[in-house]
């Protein structure tokens, strides 16, 4: 007997009474809040509310379709079809109108008719409901429900999937007249949208010069509802597209639990998804979308746990074909810049445009993509792509160049129906075919770079062609493969040459000898013999027994001694009393450090312990790091008295926490100082012991943009070669112009023996050297006193304090940092932290 015919029949309409089920008006817009934003001069909201019993019934069905009955699965398919022989009526926007219900009934009966022609479908089909209509001629959005035995699931998926492919017009006979339709799209509903105890639907309508705010319930004062499915159906006038820009986006980081999906449709049809997002984005990340038609759907799905504020976005409409949303055209002149539509926000789906570049007849065209993001993970460029002279480009590229052999170049941008990305920013220039890089060096990729970047040890071309066939000078390692590398990358455990030349002859120990942590060689036999043969006890570490505690061992609160390296705050309880994991909130950052659009700018909240020290009522002069709710670490040289300002006095300072942009001080927390404690052994000639402590006049409350960094214990080891980060606004003590937005750069710890040679013996054991990883024009400069942040197991530690040297300003010159572990005991003594 067919299990379908046995037992109880599943009826979506009779269940789920206890489930919350709402369709809501959007709250009226607070026009004051909106005036602060860029965009249309006038904003407001037009909101409709539609409650239809059939929609409700189906939505309720959606809530309970997880019920399995004798291995029968309830499957939901979301779809749309284009009814070509009907005119759109305003009443179709209101699902309670007789017009809506009449047409919905017709669509449902025709869907039944379609499914009835395929035996597999007709056997399992339950019902369909129309959720909405939109213009174009009339697009119907529906949900179709099936009850499928587990074994037949794939077969049904397959047939439903193939329905989308039938492009031809179909006419169906129906007692009430026939509908003609095309462009059927169907896909299974995302299973993570099931089993939610709360479902809310919001309807939003944009008009010319009127926009609507879309925000998660409770934003920004309360967390969004748990275990819920929320949907925002956004409509614009016909012949318009919708721009949706998120000003805040703060969800749980794990997309399995909470996520937002944006669709280029009024229903959650997966073949029309634009993006799925979770985690935290700040306004710098330009999270914004644009639809291909006059509808858009935003869904928010949440699970039980989590405490996150959610999102706020502004939806506006833009007339199709207006300058904001068109792309392509004819470009002339010697040079110019163009971008994908909506750049640096996400480009619209279903878009194709063509640029024709024409330069003077004796010149050729060179095109540089400075930013290029066209969907990762599609090597064949089958979805979205940019085509240059017939060659398709997609994925993520940096500084990619293409040239033409003539004075013309054609660039085509193409996006398909689903998944969008940020697109590209391209610059074209005309060049003489005989002299492609006047006054510059031409990379193999045909990109031009400044001549002094040739043979300087840094890969500026991206393909290393500026570093081939070089004669290395004495400050460089001559790699056997012909590359030159800065001397300070020698013997740091990382193969910089690519052929290992910089890492040979490093450890001078012979075979059968043990290399101590301090570089000394001892016989293997002396390892674990309970004698401290190395001198630093490294030969007795990790021997599986308790060892006497030395400088390189971690000391627990209860006196236990650990041989494990850097055991603190790594998520593993190593001390019996757990004191190594007593870390609080330190070194974590709530903001995602995702892809950056625009140079070396840090993301807002990426370095929440970064502090800006201003001379009172004056400019930023130094950086500092927050180590508790009341204490900062900075450099001693920042707090030396000057002729005019007594910087050693707490009253000379004002302090900004949670600051991102020096021009937006009002957004930061301001504090004054109670105390300034420079290290008593600071030497202003050698910069030895260049560290100072500052106590705030009032404690700060930690929040997303204000958090302390973890202090490393005295035994913490930051090995040579480790990647660390320097951050700052780039102001110098001499008052040089700094950056407005916080800058960041990756640097690498340099072997101190090597560094000391390079810096002619000026490096003490209380100093750490680090240098930039990648050469580049955008190199940043950290502020004196600011943090050198190092990622441990999940948390960031304060490896150093910016002290002297060139930071990352000059290539080949290391920056010198105060070694924080050396001062751990002093910090504890003075601050209790
Ligand atoms: C629906 O079909 C009509 C007639 O073929 C066409 O003009 C219209 O662009 C289609 N709409 C959509 C959204 O595909
Ligand atoms: C669906 O289409 C695919 C490829 O177009 C085909 O292999 C498959 O047999 C089709 N399935 C059915 C049930 O028609
Ligand atoms: C995300 O959450 C799921 C389910 O709660 C869990 O299985 C998964 O490991 C989590 N992923 C990460 C990266 O934390
Ligand atoms: C595109 O890149 C050029 C050159 O790097 C830059 O001047 C321009 O501002 C960028 N355009 C956008 C919209 O970011
Ligand atoms: C630094 O490099 C030298 C070789 O130049 C090596 O002997 C020494 O062990 C290295 N020091 C560290 C701390 O890695
Ligand atoms: Ca170079
Ligand atoms: Ca190396």
PDB file of C-alpha atoms in Angstrom, residues 2 4 78 124 167 238 253 434 438-439 441 582 589 633 671 768 828:
ATOM      1  CA  UNK A   2       1.274   3.401  -0.835  1.00  0.00           C
ATOM      2  CA  UNK A   4       0.720   8.256   1.025  1.00  0.00           C
ATOM      3  CA  UNK A  78       9.272  28.352  -3.809  1.00  0.00           C
ATOM      4  CA  UNK A 124       2.827  13.669  -3.970  1.00  0.00           C
ATOM      5  CA  UNK A 167      11.391  28.615 -21.314  1.00  0.00           C
ATOM      6  CA  UNK A 238       7.273  49.935 -11.896  1.00  0.00           C
ATOM      7  CA  UNK A 253      29.202  35.062  13.331  1.00  0.00           C
ATOM      8  CA  UNK A 434      57.146  51.338 -28.423  1.00  0.00           C
ATOM      9  CA  UNK A 438      57.805  55.981 -19.881  1.00  0.00           C
ATOM     10  CA  UNK A 439      60.183  56.627 -16.973  1.00  0.00           C
ATOM     11  CA  UNK A 441      59.777  49.803 -14.966  1.00  0.00           C
ATOM     12  CA  UNK A 582      41.618  33.557  33.352  1.00  0.00           C
ATOM     13  CA  UNK A 589      37.294  41.549  18.532  1.00  0.00           C
ATOM     14  CA  UNK A 633      50.250  51.005  27.865  1.00  0.00           C
ATOM     15  CA  UNK A 671      38.820  60.281  29.004  1.00  0.00           C
ATOM     16  CA  UNK A 768      61.827  43.491  19.339  1.00  0.00           C
ATOM     17  CA  UNK A 828      51.429  43.951  37.354  1.00  0.00           C
TER      18      UNK A 828
END
